[in-house]
Structures are given as C-alpha cells and as structure tokens.
Coordinates of C-alpha atoms in Angstrom, one line a residue:
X30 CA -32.7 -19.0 -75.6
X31 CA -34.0 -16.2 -78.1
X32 CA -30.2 -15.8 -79.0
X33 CA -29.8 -19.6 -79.7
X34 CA -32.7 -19.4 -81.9
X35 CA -31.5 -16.5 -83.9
X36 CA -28.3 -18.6 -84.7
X37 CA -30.6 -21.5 -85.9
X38 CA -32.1 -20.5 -89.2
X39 CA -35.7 -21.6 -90.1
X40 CA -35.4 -22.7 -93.8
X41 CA -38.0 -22.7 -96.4
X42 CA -38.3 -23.4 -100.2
X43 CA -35.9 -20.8 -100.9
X44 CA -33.1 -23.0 -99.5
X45 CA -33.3 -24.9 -102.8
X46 CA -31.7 -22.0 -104.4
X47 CA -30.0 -20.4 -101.5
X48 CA -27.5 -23.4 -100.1
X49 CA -25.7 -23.2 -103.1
X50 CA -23.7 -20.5 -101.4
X51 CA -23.1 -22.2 -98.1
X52 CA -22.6 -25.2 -96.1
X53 CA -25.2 -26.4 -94.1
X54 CA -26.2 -28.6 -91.0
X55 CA -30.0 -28.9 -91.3
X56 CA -32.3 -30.5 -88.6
X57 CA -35.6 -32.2 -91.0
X58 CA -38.3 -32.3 -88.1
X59 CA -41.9 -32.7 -88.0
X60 CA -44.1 -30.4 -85.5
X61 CA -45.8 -33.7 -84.0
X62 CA -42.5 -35.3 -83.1
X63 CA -42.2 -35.6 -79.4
X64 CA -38.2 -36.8 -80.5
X65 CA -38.1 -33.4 -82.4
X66 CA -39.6 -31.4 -79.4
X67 CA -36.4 -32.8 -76.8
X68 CA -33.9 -32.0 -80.2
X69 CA -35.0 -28.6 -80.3
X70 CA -32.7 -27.2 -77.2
X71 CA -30.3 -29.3 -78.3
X72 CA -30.1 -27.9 -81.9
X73 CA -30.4 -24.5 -80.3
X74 CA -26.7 -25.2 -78.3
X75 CA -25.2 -26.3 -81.8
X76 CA -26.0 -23.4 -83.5
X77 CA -24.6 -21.5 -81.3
X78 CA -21.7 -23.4 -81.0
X79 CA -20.8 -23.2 -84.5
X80 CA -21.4 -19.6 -84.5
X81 CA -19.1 -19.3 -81.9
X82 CA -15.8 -21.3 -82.9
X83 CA -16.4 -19.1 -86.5
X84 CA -17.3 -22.2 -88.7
X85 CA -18.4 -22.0 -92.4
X86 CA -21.0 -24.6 -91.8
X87 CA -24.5 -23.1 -91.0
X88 CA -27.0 -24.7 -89.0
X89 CA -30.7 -24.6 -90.3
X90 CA -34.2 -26.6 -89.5
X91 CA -36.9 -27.5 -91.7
X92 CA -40.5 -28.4 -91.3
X93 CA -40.3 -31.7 -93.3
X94 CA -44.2 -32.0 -93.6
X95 CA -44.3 -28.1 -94.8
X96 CA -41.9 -28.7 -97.1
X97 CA -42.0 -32.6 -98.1
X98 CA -40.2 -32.4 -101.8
X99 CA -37.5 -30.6 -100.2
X100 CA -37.2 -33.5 -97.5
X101 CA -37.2 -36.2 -100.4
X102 CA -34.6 -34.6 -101.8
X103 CA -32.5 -34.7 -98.8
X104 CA -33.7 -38.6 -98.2
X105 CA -36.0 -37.7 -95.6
X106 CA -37.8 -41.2 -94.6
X107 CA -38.4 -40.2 -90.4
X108 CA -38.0 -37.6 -88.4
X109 CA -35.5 -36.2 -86.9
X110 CA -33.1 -36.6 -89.7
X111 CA -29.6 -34.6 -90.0
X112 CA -28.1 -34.1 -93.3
X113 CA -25.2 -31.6 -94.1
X114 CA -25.1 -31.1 -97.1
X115 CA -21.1 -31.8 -98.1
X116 CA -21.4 -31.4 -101.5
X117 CA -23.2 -28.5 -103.2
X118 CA -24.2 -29.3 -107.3
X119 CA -23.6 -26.7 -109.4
X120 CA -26.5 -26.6 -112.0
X121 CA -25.3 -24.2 -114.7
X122 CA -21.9 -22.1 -115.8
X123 CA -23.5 -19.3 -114.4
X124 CA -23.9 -20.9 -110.9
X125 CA -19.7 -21.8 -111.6
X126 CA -18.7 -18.8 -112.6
X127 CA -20.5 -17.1 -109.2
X128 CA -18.3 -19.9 -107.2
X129 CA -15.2 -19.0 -108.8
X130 CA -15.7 -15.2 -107.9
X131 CA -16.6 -15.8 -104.2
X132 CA -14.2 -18.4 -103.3
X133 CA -10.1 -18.5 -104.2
X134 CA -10.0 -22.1 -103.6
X135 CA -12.7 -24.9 -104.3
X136 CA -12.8 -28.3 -105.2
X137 CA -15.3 -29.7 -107.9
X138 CA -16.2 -33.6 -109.0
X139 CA -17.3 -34.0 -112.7
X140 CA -19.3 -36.6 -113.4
X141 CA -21.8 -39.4 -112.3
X142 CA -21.4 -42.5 -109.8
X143 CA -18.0 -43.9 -109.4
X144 CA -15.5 -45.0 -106.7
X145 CA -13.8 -42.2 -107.2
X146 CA -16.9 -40.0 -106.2
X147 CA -17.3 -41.7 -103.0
X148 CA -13.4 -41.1 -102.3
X149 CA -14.3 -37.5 -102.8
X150 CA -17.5 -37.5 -100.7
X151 CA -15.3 -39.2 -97.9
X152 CA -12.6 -36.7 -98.4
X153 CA -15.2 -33.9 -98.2
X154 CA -16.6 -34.9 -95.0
X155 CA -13.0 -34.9 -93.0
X156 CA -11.8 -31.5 -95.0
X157 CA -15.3 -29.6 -95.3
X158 CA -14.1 -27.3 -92.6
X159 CA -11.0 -25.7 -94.6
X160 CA -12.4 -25.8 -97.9
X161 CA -15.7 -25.6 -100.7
X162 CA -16.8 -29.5 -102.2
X163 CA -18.8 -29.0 -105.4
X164 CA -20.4 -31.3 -108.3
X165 CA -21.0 -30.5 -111.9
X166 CA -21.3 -31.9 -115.2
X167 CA -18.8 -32.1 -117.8
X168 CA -21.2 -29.4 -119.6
X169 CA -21.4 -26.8 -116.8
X170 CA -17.1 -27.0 -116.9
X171 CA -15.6 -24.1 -118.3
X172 CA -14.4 -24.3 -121.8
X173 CA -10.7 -23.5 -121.0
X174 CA -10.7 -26.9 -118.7
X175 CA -9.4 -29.9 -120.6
X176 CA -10.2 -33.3 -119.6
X177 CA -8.2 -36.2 -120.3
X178 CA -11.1 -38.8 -119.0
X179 CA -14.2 -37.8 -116.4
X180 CA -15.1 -39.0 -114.3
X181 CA -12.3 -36.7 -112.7
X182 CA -11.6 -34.0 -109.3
X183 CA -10.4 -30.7 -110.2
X184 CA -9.2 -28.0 -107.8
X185 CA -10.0 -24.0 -108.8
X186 CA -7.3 -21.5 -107.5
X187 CA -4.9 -18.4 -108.4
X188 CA -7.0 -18.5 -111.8
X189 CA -6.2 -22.1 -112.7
X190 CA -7.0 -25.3 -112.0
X191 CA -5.3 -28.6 -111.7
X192 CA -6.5 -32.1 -112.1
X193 CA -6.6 -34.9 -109.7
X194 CA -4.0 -38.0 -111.2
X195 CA -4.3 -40.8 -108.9
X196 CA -1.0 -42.2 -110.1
X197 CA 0.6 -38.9 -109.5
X198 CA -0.6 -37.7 -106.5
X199 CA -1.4 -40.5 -104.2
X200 CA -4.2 -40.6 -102.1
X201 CA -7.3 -38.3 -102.8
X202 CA -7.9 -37.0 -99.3
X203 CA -4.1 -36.0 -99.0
X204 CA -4.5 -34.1 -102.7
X205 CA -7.0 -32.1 -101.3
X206 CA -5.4 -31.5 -97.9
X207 CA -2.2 -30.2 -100.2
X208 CA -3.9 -28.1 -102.4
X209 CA -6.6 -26.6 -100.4
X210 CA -3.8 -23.4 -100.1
X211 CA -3.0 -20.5 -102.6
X212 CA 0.1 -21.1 -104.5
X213 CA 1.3 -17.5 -102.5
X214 CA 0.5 -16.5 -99.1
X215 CA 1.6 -14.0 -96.9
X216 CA 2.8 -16.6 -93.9
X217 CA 2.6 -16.5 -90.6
X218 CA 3.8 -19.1 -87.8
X219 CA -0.2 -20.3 -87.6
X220 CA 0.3 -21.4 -91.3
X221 CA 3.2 -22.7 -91.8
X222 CA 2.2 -24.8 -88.6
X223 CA -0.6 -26.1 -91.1
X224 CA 1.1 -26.4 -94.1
X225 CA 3.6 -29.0 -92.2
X226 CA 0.7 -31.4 -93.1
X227 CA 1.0 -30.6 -96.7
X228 CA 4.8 -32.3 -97.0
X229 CA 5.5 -29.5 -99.3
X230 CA 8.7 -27.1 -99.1
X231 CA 7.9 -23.7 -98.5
X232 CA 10.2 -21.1 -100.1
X233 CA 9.9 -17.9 -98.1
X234 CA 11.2 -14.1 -99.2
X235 CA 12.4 -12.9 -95.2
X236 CA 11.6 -9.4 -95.7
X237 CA 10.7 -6.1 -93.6
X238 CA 7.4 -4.6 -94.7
X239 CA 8.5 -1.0 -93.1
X240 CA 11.7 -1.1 -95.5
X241 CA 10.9 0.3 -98.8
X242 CA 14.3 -0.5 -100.5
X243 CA 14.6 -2.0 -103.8
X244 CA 16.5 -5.2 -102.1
X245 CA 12.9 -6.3 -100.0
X246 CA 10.4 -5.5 -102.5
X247 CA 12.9 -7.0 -105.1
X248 CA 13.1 -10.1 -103.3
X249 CA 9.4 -10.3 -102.7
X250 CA 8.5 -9.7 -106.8
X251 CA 10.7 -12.5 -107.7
X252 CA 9.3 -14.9 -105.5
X253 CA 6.0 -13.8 -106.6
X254 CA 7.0 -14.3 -110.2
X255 CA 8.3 -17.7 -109.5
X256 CA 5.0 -18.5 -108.1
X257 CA 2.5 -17.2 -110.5
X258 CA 4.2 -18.1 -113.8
X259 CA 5.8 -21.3 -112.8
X260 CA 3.1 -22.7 -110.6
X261 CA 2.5 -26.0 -113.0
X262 CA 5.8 -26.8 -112.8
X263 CA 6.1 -26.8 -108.8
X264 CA 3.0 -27.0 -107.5
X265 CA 3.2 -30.4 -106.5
X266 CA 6.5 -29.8 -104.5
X267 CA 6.5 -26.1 -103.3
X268 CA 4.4 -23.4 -101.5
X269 CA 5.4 -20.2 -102.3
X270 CA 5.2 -16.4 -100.1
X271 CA 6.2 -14.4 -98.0
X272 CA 6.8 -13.1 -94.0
X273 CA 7.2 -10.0 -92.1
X274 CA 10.3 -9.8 -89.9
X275 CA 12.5 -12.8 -88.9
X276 CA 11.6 -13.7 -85.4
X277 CA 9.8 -16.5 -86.1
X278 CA 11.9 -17.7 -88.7
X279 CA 14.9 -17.9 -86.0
X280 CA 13.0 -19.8 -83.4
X281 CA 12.5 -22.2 -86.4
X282 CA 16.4 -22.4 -87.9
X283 CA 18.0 -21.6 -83.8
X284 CA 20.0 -19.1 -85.6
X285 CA 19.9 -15.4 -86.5
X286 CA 18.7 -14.9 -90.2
X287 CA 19.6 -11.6 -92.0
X288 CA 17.0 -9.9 -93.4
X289 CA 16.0 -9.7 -96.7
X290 CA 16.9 -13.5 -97.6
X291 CA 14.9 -16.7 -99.3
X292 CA 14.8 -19.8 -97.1
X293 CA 13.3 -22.8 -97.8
X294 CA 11.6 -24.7 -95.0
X295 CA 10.6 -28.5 -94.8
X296 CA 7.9 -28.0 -92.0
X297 CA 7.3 -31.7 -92.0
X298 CA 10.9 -32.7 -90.4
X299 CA 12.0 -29.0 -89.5
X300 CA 14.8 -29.3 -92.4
X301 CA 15.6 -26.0 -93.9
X302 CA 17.7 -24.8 -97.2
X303 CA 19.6 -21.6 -97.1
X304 CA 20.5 -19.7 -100.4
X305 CA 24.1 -20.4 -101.6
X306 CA 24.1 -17.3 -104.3
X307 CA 22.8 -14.0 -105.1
X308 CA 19.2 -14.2 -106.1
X309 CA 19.1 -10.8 -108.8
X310 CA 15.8 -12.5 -110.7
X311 CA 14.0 -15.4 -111.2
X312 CA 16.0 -17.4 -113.1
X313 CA 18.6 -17.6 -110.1
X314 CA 15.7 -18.8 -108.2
X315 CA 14.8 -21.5 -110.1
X316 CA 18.1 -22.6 -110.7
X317 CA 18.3 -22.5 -106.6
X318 CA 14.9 -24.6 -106.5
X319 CA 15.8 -27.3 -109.2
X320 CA 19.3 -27.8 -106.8
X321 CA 16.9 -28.9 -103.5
X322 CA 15.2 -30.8 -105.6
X323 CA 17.7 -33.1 -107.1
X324 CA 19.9 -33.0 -103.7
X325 CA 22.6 -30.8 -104.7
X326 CA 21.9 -28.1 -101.5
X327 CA 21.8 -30.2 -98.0
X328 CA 19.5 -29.6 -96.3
X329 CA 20.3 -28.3 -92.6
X330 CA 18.4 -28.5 -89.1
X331 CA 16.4 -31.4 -89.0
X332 CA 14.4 -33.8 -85.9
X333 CA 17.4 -36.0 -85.0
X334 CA 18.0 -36.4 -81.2
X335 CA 20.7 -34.2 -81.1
X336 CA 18.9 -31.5 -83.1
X337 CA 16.0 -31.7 -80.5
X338 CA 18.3 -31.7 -77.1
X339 CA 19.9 -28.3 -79.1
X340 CA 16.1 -26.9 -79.5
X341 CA 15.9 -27.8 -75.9
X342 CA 18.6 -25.8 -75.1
X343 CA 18.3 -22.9 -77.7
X344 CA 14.6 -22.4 -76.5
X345 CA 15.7 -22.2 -72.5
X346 CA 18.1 -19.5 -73.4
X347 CA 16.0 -17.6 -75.8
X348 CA 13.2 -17.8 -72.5
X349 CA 16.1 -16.5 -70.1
X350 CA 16.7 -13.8 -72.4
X351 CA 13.7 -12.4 -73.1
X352 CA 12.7 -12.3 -69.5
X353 CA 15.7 -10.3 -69.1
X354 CA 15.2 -8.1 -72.0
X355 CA 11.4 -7.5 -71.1
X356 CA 11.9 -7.0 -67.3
X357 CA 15.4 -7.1 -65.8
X358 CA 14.2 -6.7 -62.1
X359 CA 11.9 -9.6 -62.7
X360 CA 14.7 -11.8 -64.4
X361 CA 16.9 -11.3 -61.2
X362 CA 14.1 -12.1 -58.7
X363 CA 13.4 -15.5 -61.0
X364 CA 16.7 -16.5 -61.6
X365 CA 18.7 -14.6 -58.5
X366 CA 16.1 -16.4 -55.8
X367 CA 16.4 -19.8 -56.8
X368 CA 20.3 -19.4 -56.7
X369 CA 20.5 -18.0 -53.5
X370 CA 18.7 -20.9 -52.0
X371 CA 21.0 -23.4 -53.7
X372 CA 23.7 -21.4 -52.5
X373 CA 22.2 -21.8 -48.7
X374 CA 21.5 -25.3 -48.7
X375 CA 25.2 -26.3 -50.3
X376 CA 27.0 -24.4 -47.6
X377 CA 24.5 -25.6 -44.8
X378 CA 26.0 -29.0 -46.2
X379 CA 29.9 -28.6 -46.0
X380 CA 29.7 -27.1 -42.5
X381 CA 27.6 -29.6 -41.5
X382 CA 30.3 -32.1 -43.1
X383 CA 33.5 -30.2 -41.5
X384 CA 31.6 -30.5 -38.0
X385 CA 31.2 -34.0 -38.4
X386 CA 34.9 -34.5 -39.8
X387 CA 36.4 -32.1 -36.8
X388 CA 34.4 -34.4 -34.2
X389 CA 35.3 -37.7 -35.5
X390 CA 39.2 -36.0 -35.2
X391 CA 38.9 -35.4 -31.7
X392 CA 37.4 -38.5 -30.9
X393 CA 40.4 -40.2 -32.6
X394 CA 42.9 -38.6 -30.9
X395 CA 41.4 -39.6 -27.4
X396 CA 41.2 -42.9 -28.5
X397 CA 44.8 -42.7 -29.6
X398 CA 45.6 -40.9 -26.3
X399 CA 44.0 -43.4 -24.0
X400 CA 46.0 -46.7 -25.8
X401 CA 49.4 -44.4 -25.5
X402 CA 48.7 -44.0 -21.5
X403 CA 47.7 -47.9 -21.0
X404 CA 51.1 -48.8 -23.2
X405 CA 53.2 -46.3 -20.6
X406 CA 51.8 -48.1 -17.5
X407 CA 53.8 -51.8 -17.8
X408 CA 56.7 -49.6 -18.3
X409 CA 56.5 -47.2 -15.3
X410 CA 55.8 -50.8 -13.3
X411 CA 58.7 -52.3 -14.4
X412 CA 61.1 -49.8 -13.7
X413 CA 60.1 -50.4 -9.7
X414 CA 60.1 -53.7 -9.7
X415 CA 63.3 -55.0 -6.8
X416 CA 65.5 -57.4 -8.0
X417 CA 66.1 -60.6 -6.7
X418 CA 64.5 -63.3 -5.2
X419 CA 61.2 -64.2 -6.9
X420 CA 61.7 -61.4 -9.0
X421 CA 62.6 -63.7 -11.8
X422 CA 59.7 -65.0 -13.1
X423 CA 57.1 -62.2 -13.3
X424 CA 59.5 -60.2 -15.0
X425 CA 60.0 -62.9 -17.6
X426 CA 56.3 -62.3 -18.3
X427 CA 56.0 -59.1 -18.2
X428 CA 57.2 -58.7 -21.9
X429 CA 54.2 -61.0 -22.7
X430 CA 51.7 -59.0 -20.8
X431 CA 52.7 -56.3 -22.8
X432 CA 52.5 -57.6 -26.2
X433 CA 49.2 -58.6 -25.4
X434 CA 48.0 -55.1 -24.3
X435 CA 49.8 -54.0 -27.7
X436 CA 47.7 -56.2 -29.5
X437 CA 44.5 -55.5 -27.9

C-alpha cells in the first residue's frame, strides 16, 4: 500500500508551473468525501498501473478545498473529479523553446475556440499516449514559423515544422497518427509494425552495422541525406531509415535480400519495391523514389490470396528449418515421431485390407467349388441310369432338372 502511494503524487500549488512538463491524471478530492475515501485504493491501483505498463501520463491527487483556485481552473464543481490534462498551454517562447529541446516530436494548436480545436482536443485524447498536445498563441510561435491563416495545428520535429492543411491531408486524427514519427529512424520489426498505420512507404538502407565498408555506410548517408534535405518534399508519402541485418526484412519479402540494398516497403498491404539501378548518391535515389511514385517500378508481394497461402507455406518451412538449424536431435524427435506413427497406422491398414481381400478369395472359391460338385452329380446319375422300359421319360427330364440347378 505504501508503494501505491509513492506512485500517486500529492500535488500542490507548484503543479501550476510544474505540469507543463508532463501529462497528468489528477484525482480533485475533498478530505470530507466519504466517495473520495472508497476512491483512494482505487487511485492507489492506477498509479501503479501506469507506472507499470511505462506510460508518459502521471497520476497525481489534489486537495481541492486546500487548493480551490487551482480546482477552478480545472472545472472543479464536486468532488471526486478526474481531469487529465490533454493539452498543456504554453505561456511564453521561453516555455516553447524548453518543449522543443525536451521533446523531438510535439504537436501544438495556435489560436482560440474553433472546430478545428475541438478536432484536435478529440485527436489528443485517442493519441496522448505516443505523443506531446500543446496550445499557444500566435505570439508565443517562433518567428521562423509562417502562417498562412490561425487558427491552425502545427507539428515540431527533425528541426522543422509542418502545417496541418485539411484539404491536403485528410482527417486531423490520421495527420497526427502520420507524423507523430521522425522523418529517420533506425527500424526495427516493432516499428515498422506501427508505422503500417501511417499508409506511408518506408524506404529502408539494409545494411550491417559490424561492416565498416564504404558500400554500408555509403548507402546509409545517402538515405540520410534524402531524408533531411528533402523531407518537405516527401514527407507526406515516405518514412525514411535504416535496419540492422536482413532477417526480418526476408520474413517480410519471403525471399533472401543481399545486404547492403534500399527497399521500399508498403507496410499497409505488405507491397514492396526493389531497386532497379545502382544507387552511387542521392540523386539516383530520388530518381528511384519519383518512379514508385508515379507507377513506373511495380510493386511486388502484396495480400492477395495466393500471396498469403505462399506466406503460409514460406513461414512452415522457415519454422522446420530453424528447428533443425537450432537443434537437430530435437527436429528429428518432432518431425521423425509423428512420421513413424503415420507410417504404423497406414501399414496396420493394407494388411488389414489384404486379410480381408485373401478371405473373401477363399470363401469364393468354396462357393465356386460347392456349385461345380452339385453340377457333376446329375451327370454321374445319368450315366447309371438302365435303358429301357420306363426309362424314357425321366431321362427326358433330366436335361430340365439340370438347367434348373444351373440356374439356381
């Protein structure tokens, strides 16, 4: 319980200057509140929670009637009340400039009421957990940012921003989902698992780290270059960076990928672009870029059925193999087991089928033995029947009698 309680911060009137910094979940309660008293444990187990799972929010409690201007602030009118505070105001360009140096990403609204803010307040409550929501006026705004009309959403990263265009970029909350990322990161198969939500293409320098030869750090600096100097001009389409190794990669394409190479991936549909020339600078991959982008390269892979009955298969096999590679004794135990039963039972099954094939045999030929003797039997009768006197007419009918037996 002490431990729960350390994770639960009690605030005072320093928050006012403090929760500029952070995110916070605060609990407004009053001493007297039996409601407040039954919230306390409860509180306790969220903190801790959030603690736990590594969220940026932080959870906090406040004596509302201690600290009553603070609680009007808020909106305080009873007790308990929850707030978290989304949206932090920034106050002054000293208060920005702080922001911009603790955080490489961050989204700020400029200006006063408007639809548009409560777009971004909705936005902020589904994507407060990746990212930093902040308000300003058009005063506290740098001088280097230019803006066409305010009120307006801007987004702060790789020392630059870019401006909201509602025409341009669709919906607000999938804006800010896009560009909540770096314009370069070092990937990994976490991110680009994220970034599939983007429905940006993600150009990739497959390099080894260990290798220190010019071709892998070459590759790498061009990307990079790409990136950083012509980030206006793709950063509605692209995500730039880099990865260690190939492995992943594979999985991804179902195909071995030599190393050092650029691919573009389309983690949305699992479409990918390989390169069909030399990359020597960045001009070549540019030129490479511009080609996806008006449909020159075709694209490869994809989620038809056919592509996903190959994954099937492609992922059984790499499975088999790497059992194989990681422990071969193992792999034949597995694999060798479940054959030998197969084996078992499909044998126990023909000989039980050639019994029953040899039985039915030898029950047809005593069948076929028993009709030959009863056939035999008029004809050993007739050869001693006398002849003469009233011989005649039973051995007129004794054609008939056989016939009959024939037939039966």
């Amino acid at each position: 319980m002490a431990f729960c309680k350390s994770v639960v911060q009690d605030l005072d009137d320093s928050f006012k200057e403090n929760r500029k910094d952070d995110i916070w979940l605060i609990d407004f309660y009053a001493p007297w509140c039996g409601h407040c008293k039954k919230l306390e444990p409860i509180w306790n187990e969220v903190g801790l929670e959030m603690k736990s799972i590594g969220s940026p929010v932080k959870v906090g409690k406040m004596d509302a009637t201690s600290y009553s201007s603070l609680a009007s602030e808020f909106g305080v009118r009873g007790y308990p009340t929850i707030k978290l505070a989304l949206i932090r105001p920034l106050p002054s360009q000293q208060m920005f400039e702080h922001v911009q140096k603790r955080h490489r990403v961050f989204f700020v609204y400029i200006g006063g009421e408007s639809p548009l803010k409560e777009k971004y307040i909705e936005a902020a409550s589904e994507l407060i957990v990746y990212s930093y929501f902040f308000s300003a006026s058009e005063e506290v705004v740098p001088e280097y940012v230019t803006l066409k009309e305010v009120p307006a959403v801007l987004v702060f990263k790789d020392e630059n921003y870019f401006v909201y265009d509602e025409y341009e970029d669709g919906d607000l909350s999938g804006w800010i989902n896009r560009e909540r990322f770096q314009t370069y990161l070092t990937m990994d198969g976490f991110l680009l698992y994220e970034l599939g939500d983007t429905g940006k293409l993600v150009a990739i320098a497959v390099i080894d780290e260990k290798n220190a030869s010019i071709e892998h750090t070459r590759l790498k600096s061009i990307i990079q270059e790409v990136a950083r100097e012509y980030k206006g001009h793709f950063s509605r389409d692209f995500q730039f960076g880099h990865m260690d190794g190939n492995d992943y990669i594979n999985t991804l394409l179902m195909d071995e990928l030599k190393v050092p190479t650029v691919v573009v991936l389309n983690t949305s549909n699992q479409q990918y672009f390989v390169l069909d020339r030399q990359i020597s600078d960045a001009k070549d991959l540019i030129e490479f870029i511009n080609n996806i982008l008006d449909g020159s390269v075709e694209a490869q892979g994809g989620d038809s059925i056919l592509q996903r009955l190959k994954r099937v298969l492609f992922d059984a096999k790499s499975t088999v193999v790497s059992i194989f590679r990681s422990s071969p004794l193992m792999g034949c135990f597995l694999f060798g087991l479940p054959l030998g039963v197969i084996s078992i039972m499909c044998y126990g099954i023909y000989t039980a089928e050639t019994d029953s094939d040899g039985g039915y045999m030898e029950e047809r030929y005593e069948m076929s033995k028993s009709e030959f003797e009863i056939q035999e039997q008029p004809e050993e009768n007739t050869d001693q029947e006398p002849n003469g006197g009233d011989s005649t007419a039973p051995t007129a009918q004794e054609p008939k009698d056989v016939l009959e037996k024939k037939k039966d």
